[in-house]
mmCIF file of C-alpha atoms in Angstrom:
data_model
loop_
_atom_site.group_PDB
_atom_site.id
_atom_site.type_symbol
_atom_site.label_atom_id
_atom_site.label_comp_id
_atom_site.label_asym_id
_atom_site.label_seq_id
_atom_site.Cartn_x
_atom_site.Cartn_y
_atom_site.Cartn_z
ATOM 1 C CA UNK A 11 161.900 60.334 119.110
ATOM 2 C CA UNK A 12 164.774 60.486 116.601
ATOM 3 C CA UNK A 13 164.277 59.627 113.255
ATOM 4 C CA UNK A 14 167.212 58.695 110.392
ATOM 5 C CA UNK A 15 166.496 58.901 106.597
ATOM 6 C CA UNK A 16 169.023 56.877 104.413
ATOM 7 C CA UNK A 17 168.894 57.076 101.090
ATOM 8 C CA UNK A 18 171.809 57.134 98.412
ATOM 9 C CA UNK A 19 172.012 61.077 97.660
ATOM 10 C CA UNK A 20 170.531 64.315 97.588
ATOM 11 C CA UNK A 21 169.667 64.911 94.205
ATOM 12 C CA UNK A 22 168.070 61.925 91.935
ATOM 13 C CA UNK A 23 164.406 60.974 91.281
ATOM 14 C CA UNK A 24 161.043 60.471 93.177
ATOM 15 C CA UNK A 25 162.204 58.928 96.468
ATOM 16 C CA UNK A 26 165.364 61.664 96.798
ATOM 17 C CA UNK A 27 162.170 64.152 96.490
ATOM 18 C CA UNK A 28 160.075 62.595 99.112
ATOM 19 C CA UNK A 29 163.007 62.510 101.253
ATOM 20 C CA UNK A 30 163.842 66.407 100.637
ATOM 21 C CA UNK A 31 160.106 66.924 101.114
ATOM 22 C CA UNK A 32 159.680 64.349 104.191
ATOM 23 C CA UNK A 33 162.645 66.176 105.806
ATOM 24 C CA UNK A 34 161.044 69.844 105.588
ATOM 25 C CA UNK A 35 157.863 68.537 106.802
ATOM 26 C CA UNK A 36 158.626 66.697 109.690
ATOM 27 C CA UNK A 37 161.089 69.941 111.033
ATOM 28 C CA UNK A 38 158.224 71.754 110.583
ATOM 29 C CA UNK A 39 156.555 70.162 112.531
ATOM 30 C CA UNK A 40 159.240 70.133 115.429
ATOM 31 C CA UNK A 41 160.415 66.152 114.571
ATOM 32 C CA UNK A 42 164.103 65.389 115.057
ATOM 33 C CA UNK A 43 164.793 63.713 111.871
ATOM 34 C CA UNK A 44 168.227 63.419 110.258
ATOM 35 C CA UNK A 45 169.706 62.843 106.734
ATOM 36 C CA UNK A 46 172.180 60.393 105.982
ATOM 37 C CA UNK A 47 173.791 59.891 102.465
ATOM 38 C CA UNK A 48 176.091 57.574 100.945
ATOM 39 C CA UNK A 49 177.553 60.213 98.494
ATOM 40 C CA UNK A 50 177.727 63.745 97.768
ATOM 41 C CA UNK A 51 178.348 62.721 94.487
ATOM 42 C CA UNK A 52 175.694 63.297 91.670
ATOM 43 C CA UNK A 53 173.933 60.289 90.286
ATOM 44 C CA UNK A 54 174.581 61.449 86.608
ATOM 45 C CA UNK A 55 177.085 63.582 85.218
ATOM 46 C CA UNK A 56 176.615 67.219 85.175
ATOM 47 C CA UNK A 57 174.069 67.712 88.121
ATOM 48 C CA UNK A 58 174.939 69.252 90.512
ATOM 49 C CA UNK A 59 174.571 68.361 94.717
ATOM 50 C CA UNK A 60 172.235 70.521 96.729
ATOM 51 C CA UNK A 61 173.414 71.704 99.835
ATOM 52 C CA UNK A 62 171.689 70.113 102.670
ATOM 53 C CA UNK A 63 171.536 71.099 106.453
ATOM 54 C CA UNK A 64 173.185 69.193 108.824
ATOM 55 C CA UNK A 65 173.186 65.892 107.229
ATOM 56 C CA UNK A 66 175.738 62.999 107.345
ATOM 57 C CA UNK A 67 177.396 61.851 104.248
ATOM 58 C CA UNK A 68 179.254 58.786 104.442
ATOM 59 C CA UNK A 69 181.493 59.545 101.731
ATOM 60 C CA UNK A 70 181.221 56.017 99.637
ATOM 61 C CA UNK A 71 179.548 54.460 96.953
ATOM 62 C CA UNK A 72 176.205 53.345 97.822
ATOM 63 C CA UNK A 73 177.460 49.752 95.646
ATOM 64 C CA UNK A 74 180.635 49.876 98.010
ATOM 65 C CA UNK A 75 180.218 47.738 101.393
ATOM 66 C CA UNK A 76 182.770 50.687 102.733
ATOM 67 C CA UNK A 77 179.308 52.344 103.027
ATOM 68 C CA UNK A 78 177.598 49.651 105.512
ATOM 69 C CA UNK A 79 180.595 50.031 107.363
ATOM 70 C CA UNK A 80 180.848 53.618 107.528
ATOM 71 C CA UNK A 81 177.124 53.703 108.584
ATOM 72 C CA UNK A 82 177.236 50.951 111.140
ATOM 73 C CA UNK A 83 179.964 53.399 113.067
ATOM 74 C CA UNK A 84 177.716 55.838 112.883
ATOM 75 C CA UNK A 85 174.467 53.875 114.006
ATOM 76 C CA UNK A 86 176.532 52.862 116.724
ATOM 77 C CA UNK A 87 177.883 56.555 117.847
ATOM 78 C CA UNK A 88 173.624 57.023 117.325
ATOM 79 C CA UNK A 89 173.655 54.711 119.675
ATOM 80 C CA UNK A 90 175.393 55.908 122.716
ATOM 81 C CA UNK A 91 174.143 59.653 122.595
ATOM 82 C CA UNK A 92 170.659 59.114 121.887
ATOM 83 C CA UNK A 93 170.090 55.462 122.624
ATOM 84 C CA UNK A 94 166.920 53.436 120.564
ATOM 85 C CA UNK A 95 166.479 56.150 117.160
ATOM 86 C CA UNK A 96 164.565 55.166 114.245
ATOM 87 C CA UNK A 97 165.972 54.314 110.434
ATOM 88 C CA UNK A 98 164.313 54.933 107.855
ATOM 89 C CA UNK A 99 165.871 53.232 104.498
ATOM 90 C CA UNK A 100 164.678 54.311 100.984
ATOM 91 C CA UNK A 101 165.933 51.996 97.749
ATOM 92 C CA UNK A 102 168.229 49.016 97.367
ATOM 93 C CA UNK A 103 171.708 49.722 98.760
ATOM 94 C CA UNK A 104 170.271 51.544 101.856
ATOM 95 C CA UNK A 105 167.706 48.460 102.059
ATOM 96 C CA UNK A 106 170.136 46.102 102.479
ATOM 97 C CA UNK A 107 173.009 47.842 104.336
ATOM 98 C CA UNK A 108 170.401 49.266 107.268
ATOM 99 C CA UNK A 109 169.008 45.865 107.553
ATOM 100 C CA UNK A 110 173.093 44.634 108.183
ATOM 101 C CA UNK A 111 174.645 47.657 109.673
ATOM 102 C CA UNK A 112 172.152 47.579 112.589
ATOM 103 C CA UNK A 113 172.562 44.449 113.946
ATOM 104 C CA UNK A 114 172.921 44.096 117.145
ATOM 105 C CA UNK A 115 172.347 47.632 117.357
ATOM 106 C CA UNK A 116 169.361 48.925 119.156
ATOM 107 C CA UNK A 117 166.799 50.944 117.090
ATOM 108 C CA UNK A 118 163.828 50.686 114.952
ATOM 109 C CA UNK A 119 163.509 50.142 111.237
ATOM 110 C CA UNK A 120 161.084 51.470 108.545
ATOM 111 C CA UNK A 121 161.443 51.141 104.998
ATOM 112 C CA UNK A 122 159.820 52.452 102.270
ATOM 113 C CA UNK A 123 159.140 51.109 99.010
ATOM 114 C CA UNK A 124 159.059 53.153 95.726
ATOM 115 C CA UNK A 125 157.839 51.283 93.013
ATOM 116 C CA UNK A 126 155.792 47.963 91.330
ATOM 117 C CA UNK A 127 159.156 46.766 89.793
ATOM 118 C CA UNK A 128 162.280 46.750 90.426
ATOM 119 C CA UNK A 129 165.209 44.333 88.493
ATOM 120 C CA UNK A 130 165.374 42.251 91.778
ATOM 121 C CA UNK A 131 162.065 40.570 91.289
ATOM 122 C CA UNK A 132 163.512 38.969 88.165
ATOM 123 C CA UNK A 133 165.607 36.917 89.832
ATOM 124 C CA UNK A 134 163.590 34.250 91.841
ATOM 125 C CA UNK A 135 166.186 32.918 93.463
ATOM 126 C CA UNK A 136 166.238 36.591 95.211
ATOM 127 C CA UNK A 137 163.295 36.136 97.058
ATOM 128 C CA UNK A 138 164.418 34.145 99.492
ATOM 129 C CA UNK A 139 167.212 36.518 100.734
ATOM 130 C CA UNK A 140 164.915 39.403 100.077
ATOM 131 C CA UNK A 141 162.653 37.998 102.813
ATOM 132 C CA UNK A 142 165.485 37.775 105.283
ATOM 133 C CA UNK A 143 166.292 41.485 104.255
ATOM 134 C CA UNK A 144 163.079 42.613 104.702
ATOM 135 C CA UNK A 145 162.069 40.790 107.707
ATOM 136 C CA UNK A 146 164.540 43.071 109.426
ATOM 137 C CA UNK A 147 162.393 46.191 109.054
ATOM 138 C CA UNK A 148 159.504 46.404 111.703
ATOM 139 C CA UNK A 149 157.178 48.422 108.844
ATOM 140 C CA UNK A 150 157.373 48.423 105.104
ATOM 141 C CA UNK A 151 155.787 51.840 103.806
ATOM 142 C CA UNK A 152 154.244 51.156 100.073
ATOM 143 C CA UNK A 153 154.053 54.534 98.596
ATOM 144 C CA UNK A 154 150.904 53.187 96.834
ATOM 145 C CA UNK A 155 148.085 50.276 96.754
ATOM 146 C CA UNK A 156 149.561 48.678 94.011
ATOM 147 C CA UNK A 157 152.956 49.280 95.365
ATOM 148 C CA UNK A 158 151.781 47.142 98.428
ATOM 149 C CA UNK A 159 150.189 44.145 96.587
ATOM 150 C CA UNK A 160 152.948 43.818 94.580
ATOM 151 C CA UNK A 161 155.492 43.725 97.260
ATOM 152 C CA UNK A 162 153.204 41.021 99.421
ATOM 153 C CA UNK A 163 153.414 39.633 95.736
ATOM 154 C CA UNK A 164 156.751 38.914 96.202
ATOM 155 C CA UNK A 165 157.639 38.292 99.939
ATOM 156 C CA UNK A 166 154.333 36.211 100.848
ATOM 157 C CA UNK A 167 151.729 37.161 102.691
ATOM 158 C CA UNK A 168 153.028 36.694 106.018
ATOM 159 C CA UNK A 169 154.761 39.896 105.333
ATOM 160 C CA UNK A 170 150.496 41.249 104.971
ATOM 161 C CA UNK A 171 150.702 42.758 108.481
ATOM 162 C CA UNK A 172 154.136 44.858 108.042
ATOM 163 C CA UNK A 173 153.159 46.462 104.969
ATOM 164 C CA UNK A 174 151.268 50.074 105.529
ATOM 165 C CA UNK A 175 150.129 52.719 102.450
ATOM 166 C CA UNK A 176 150.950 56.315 102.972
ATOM 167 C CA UNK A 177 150.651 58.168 99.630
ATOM 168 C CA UNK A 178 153.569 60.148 98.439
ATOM 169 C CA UNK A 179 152.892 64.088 99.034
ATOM 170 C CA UNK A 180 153.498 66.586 96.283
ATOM 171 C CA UNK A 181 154.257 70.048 96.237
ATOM 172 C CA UNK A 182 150.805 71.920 95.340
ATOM 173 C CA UNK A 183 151.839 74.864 92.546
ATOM 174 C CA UNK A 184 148.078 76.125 92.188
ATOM 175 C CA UNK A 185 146.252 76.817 88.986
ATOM 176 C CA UNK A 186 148.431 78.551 86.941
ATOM 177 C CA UNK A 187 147.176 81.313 83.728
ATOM 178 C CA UNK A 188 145.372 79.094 81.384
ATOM 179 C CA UNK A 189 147.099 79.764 77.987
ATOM 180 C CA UNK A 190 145.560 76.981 75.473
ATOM 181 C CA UNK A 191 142.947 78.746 73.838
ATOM 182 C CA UNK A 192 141.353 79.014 70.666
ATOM 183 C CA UNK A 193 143.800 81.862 69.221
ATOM 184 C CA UNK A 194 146.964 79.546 70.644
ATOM 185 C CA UNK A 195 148.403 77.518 67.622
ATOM 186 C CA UNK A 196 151.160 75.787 69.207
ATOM 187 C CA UNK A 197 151.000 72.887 71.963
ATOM 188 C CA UNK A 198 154.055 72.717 74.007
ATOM 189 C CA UNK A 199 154.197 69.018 75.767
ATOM 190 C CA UNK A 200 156.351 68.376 79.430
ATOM 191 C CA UNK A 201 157.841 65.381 80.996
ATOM 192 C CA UNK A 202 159.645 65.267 84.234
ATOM 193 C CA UNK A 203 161.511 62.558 85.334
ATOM 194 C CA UNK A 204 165.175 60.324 84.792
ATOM 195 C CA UNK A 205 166.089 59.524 81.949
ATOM 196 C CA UNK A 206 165.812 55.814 82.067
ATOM 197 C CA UNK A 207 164.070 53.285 79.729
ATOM 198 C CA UNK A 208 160.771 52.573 82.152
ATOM 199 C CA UNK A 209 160.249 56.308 81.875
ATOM 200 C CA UNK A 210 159.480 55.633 77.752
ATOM 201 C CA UNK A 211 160.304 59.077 76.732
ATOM 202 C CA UNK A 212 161.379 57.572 73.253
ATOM 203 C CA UNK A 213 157.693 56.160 72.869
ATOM 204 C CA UNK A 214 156.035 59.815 73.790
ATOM 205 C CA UNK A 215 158.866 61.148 70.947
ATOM 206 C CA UNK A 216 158.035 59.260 68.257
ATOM 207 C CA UNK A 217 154.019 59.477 69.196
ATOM 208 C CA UNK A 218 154.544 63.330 68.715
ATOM 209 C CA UNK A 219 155.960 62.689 65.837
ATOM 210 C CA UNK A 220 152.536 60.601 64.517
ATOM 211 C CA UNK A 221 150.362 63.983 64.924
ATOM 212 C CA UNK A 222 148.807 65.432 62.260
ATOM 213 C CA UNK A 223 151.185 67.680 60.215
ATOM 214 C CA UNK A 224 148.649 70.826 60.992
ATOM 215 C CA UNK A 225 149.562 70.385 64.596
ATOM 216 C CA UNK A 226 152.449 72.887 65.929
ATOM 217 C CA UNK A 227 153.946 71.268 69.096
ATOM 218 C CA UNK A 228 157.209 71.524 70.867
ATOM 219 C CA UNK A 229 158.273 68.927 73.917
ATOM 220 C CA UNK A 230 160.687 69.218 76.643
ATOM 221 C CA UNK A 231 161.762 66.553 78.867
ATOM 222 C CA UNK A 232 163.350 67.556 82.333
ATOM 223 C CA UNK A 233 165.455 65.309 83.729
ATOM 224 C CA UNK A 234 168.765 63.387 82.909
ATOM 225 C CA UNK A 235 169.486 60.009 83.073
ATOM 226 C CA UNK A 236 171.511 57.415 81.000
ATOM 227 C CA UNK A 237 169.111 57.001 78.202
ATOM 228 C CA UNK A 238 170.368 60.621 77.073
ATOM 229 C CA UNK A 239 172.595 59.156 74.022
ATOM 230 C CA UNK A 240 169.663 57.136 73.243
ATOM 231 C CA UNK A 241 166.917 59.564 72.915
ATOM 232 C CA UNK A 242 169.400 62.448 71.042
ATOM 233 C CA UNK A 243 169.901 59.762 68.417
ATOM 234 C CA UNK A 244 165.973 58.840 68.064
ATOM 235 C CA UNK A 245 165.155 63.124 67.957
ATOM 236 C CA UNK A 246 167.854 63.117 65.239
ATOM 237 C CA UNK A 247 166.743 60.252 63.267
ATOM 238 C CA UNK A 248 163.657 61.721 63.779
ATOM 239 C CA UNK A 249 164.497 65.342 62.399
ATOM 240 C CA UNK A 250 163.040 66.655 65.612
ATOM 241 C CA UNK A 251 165.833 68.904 66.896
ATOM 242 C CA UNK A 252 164.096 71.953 67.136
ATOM 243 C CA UNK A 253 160.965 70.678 68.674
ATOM 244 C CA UNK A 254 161.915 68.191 71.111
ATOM 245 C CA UNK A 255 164.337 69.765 74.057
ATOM 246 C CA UNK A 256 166.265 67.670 76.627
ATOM 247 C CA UNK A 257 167.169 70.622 79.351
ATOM 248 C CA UNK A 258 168.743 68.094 81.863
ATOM 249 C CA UNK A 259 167.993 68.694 85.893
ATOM 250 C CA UNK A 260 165.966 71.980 87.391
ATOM 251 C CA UNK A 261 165.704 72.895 90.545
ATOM 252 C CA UNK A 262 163.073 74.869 88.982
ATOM 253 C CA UNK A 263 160.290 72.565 87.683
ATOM 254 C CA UNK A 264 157.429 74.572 88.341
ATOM 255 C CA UNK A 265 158.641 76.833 85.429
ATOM 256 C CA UNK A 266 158.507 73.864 83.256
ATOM 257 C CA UNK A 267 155.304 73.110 84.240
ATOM 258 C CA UNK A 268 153.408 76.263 84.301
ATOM 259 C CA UNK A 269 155.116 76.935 80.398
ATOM 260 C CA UNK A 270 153.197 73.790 79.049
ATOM 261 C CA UNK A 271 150.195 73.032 78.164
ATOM 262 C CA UNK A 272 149.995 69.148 78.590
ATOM 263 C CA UNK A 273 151.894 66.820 80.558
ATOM 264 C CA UNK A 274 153.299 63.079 79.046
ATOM 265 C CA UNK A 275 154.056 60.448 81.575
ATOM 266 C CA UNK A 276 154.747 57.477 78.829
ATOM 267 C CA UNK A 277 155.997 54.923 81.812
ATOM 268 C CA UNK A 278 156.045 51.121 81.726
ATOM 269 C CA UNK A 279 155.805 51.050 85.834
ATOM 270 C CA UNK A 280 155.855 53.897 88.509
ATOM 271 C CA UNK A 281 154.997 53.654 92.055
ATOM 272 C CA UNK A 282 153.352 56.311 92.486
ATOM 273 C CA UNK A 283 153.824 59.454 89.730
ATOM 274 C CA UNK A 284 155.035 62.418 92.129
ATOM 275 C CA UNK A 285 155.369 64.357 88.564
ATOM 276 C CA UNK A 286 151.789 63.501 88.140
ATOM 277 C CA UNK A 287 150.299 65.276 90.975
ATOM 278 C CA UNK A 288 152.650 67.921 90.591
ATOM 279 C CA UNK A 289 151.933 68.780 87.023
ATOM 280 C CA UNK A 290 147.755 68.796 87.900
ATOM 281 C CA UNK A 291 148.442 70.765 90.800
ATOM 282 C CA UNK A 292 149.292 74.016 88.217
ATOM 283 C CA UNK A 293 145.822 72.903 85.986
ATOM 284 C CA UNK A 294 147.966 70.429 82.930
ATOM 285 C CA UNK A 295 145.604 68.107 81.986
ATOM 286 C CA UNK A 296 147.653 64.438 81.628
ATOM 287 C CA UNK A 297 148.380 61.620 79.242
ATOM 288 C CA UNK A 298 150.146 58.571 80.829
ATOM 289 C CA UNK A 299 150.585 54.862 80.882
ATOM 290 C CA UNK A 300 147.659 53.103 82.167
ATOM 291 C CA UNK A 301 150.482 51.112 85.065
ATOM 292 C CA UNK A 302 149.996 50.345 88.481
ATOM 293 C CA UNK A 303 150.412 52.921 90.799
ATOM 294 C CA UNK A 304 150.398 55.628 88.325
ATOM 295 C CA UNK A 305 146.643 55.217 87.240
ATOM 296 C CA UNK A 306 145.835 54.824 91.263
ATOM 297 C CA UNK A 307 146.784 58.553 91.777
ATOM 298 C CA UNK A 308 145.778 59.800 88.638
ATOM 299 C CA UNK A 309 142.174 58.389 88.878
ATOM 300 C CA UNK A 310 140.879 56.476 85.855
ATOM 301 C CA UNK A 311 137.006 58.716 85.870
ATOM 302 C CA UNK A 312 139.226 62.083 86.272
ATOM 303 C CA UNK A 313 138.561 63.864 83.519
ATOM 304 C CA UNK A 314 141.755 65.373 82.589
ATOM 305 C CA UNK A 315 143.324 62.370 83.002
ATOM 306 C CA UNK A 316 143.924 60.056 79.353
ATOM 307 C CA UNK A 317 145.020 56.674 80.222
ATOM 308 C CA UNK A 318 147.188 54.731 77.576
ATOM 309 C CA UNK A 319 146.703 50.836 77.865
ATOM 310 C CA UNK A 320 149.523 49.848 75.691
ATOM 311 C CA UNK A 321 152.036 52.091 77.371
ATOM 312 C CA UNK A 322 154.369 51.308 74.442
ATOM 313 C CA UNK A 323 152.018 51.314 71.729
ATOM 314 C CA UNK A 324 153.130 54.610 69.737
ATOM 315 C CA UNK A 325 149.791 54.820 67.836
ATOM 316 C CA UNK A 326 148.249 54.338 71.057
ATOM 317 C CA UNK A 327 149.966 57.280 72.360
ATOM 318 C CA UNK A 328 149.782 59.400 69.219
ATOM 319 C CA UNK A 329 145.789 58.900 69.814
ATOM 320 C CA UNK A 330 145.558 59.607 73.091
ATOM 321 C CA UNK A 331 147.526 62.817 72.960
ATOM 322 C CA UNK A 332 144.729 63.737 70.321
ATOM 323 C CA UNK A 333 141.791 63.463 72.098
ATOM 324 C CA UNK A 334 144.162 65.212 74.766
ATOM 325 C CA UNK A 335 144.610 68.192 72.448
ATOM 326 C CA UNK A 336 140.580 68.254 71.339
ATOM 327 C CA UNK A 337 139.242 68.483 74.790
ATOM 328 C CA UNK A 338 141.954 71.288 75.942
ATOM 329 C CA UNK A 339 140.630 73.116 73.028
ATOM 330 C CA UNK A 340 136.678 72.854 73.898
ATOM 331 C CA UNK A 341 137.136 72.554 77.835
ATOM 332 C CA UNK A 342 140.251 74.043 79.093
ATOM 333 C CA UNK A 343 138.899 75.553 82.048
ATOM 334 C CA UNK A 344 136.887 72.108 83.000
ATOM 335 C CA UNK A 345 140.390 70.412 82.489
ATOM 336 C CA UNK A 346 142.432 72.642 84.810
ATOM 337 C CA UNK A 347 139.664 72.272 87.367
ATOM 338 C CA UNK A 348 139.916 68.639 87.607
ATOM 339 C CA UNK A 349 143.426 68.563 87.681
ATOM 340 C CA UNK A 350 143.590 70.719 90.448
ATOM 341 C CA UNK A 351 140.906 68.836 92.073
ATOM 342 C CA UNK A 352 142.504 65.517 91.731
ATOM 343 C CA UNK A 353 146.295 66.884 92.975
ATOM 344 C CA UNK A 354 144.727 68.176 96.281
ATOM 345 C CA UNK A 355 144.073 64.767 97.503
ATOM 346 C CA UNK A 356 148.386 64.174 97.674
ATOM 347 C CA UNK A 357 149.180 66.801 99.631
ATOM 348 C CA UNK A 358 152.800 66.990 101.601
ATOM 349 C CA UNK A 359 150.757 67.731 104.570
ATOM 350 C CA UNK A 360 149.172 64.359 104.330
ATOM 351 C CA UNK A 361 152.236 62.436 103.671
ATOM 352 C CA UNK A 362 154.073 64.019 106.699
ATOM 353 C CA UNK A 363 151.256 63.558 108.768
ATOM 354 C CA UNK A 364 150.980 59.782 108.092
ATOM 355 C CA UNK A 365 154.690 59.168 108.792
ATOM 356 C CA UNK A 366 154.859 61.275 112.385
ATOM 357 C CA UNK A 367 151.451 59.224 113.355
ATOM 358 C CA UNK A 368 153.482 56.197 112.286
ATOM 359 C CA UNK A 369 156.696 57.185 114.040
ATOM 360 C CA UNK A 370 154.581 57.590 116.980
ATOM 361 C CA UNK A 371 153.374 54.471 116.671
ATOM 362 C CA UNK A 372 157.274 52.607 116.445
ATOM 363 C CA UNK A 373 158.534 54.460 119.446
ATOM 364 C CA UNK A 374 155.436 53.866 122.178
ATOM 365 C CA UNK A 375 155.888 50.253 121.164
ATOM 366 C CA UNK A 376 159.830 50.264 121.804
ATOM 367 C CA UNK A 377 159.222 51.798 125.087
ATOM 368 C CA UNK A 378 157.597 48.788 125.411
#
């Protein structure tokens, strides 16, 4: 069994991590899977492109069709050395050039999908040539429960019976040193992710802002995206330059993590909140949007989890990050525990285990 992952690039957001991650695990675990990228190139300026072993990179645009010709040349060289392989496609462009690159082509596909929304689903028209798209892939992979009823949502439920759940996997830091405690003045806030406008980092700025003027706090948000420009003017406007710190793409986020002492995931959609389990995994407690997907992993009774229902209510968040603060301060040990607790259920183990059992699955029924 040989399996291909095709995604855009290397470096970029939650489903270039599960790739990375997916990858590792399945060599570990003696599976011949293979990378194939579009582009070396960076998705925003200034980060930089991991190396990574052996992979294919196609050398073109993922918005170019030079790329679903480029990788039907290479499904097709696939082809004659190793006969029927398996591709696995992760977001649009791959979606949609796997689906036409491999016909007539023998092989299996899989996709998975990422998140609740995507811009696509605003267009109805859409729909119908999504379903032709789709109906090309012999398993959809929803990364989450409400990942999966919103993508029956919008292909029908005839596509019911394609659609599997296999929860992303995160890397598991461990309980870090606890450093909240009564002595501890200052409250140092972390967000991970792109800078794009679902990600609301500009509502979690200004709710900082909203805290009581007693309350010491500093915020940095890793991650870089187009929305840069945008939230440098609203820190400025804000006269929050030396509290609120955008340091761009890390290779290191666990430092990030482990330096903080709560985590702010202000979304208006994820599918599943990688970050999330991540940042839990080290003992943060969490405030986030109360979104589909998200609240799934995070676990509405968890008990360092604060849920925000109006994810773009700034009053709503300023309270929430409150309470937040008050229970760190009177149970930061209970916190940490549940945290930790709750992150242990999304383990990479458990993600790379689903997909080999459903690789398994795909190539006993091409044998036939």
């Amino acid at each position: 069994m040989k399996v291909f992952q095709v995604i855009n690039s290397p470096k970029g957001g939650g489903a270039e991590a599960l790739v990375n991650s997916l990858n590792k695990g399945l060599k570990a675990k003696s599976v011949e899977n293979h990378l194939i990228y579009f582009s070396k190139t960076p998705l925003y300026k200034g980060e930089e492109s991991s190396s990574v072993e052996k992979a294919s990179f196609l050398d073109a645009s993922p918005r170019s069709p030079m790329a679903a010709l480029r990788l039907r040349k290479l499904m097709k060289l696939n082809e004659k050395e190793f006969g029927h392989v398996i591709y696995h496609a992760h977001l649009t462009w791959p979606l949609y050039y796997v689906a036409l690159a491999s016909l007539g082509i023998s092989c299996t596909l899989v996709y998975t999908e990422h998140s609740t929304e995507n811009k696509r689903r605003k267009i109805p028209f859409l729909a119908t040539l999504e379903r032709l798209v789709y109906g090309r892939y012999k398993r959809l992979i929803a990364i989450s429960k409400g990942v999966e009823e919103s993508l029956v949502s919008w292909l029908g439920k005839s596509f019911q019976q394609r659609v599997v759940t296999i929860y992303n996997g995160a890397k598991i830091y461990g309980l870090k040193n606890l450093k909240l405690n009564k002595n501890k003045r200052r409250v140092d806030f972390v967000s991970v992710g792109s800078l794009n406008s679902h990600k609301g980092f500009d509502v979690s700025i200004r709710a900082l802002k909203e805290l009581p003027k007693d309350i010491s706090w500093t915020y940095t948000i890793v991650g870089e995206g187009p929305e840069r420009k945008v939230l440098q003017r609203i820190i400025k406007e804000n006269g929050l330059g030396g509290k609120v710190n955008l340091v761009g793409w890390s290779d290191n986020v666990e430092e990030y993590l482990t330096d903080a002492d709560i985590q702010l995931i202000p979304s208006s959609w994820e599918g599943f909140g990688l970050v999330a389990v991540e940042g839990m995994s080290t003992g943060l407690p969490v405030v986030a949007s109360k979104v589909e997907g998200l609240k799934e992993v995070l676990g509405e009774g968890t008990k360092s989890v604060f849920l925000v229902s109006e994810h773009s209510s700034v009053s709503s968040w300023s309270s929430a990050i409150l309470d937040c603060i008050n229970e760190v301060k009177s149970d930061r040990l209970g916190l940490a525990e549940a945290s930790v607790s709750r992150a242990s259920l999304f383990s990479l183990e458990k993600m790379v285990n689903g997909y080999i059992e459903l690789y398994n699955r795909l190539a006993d029924e091409a044998k036939g």
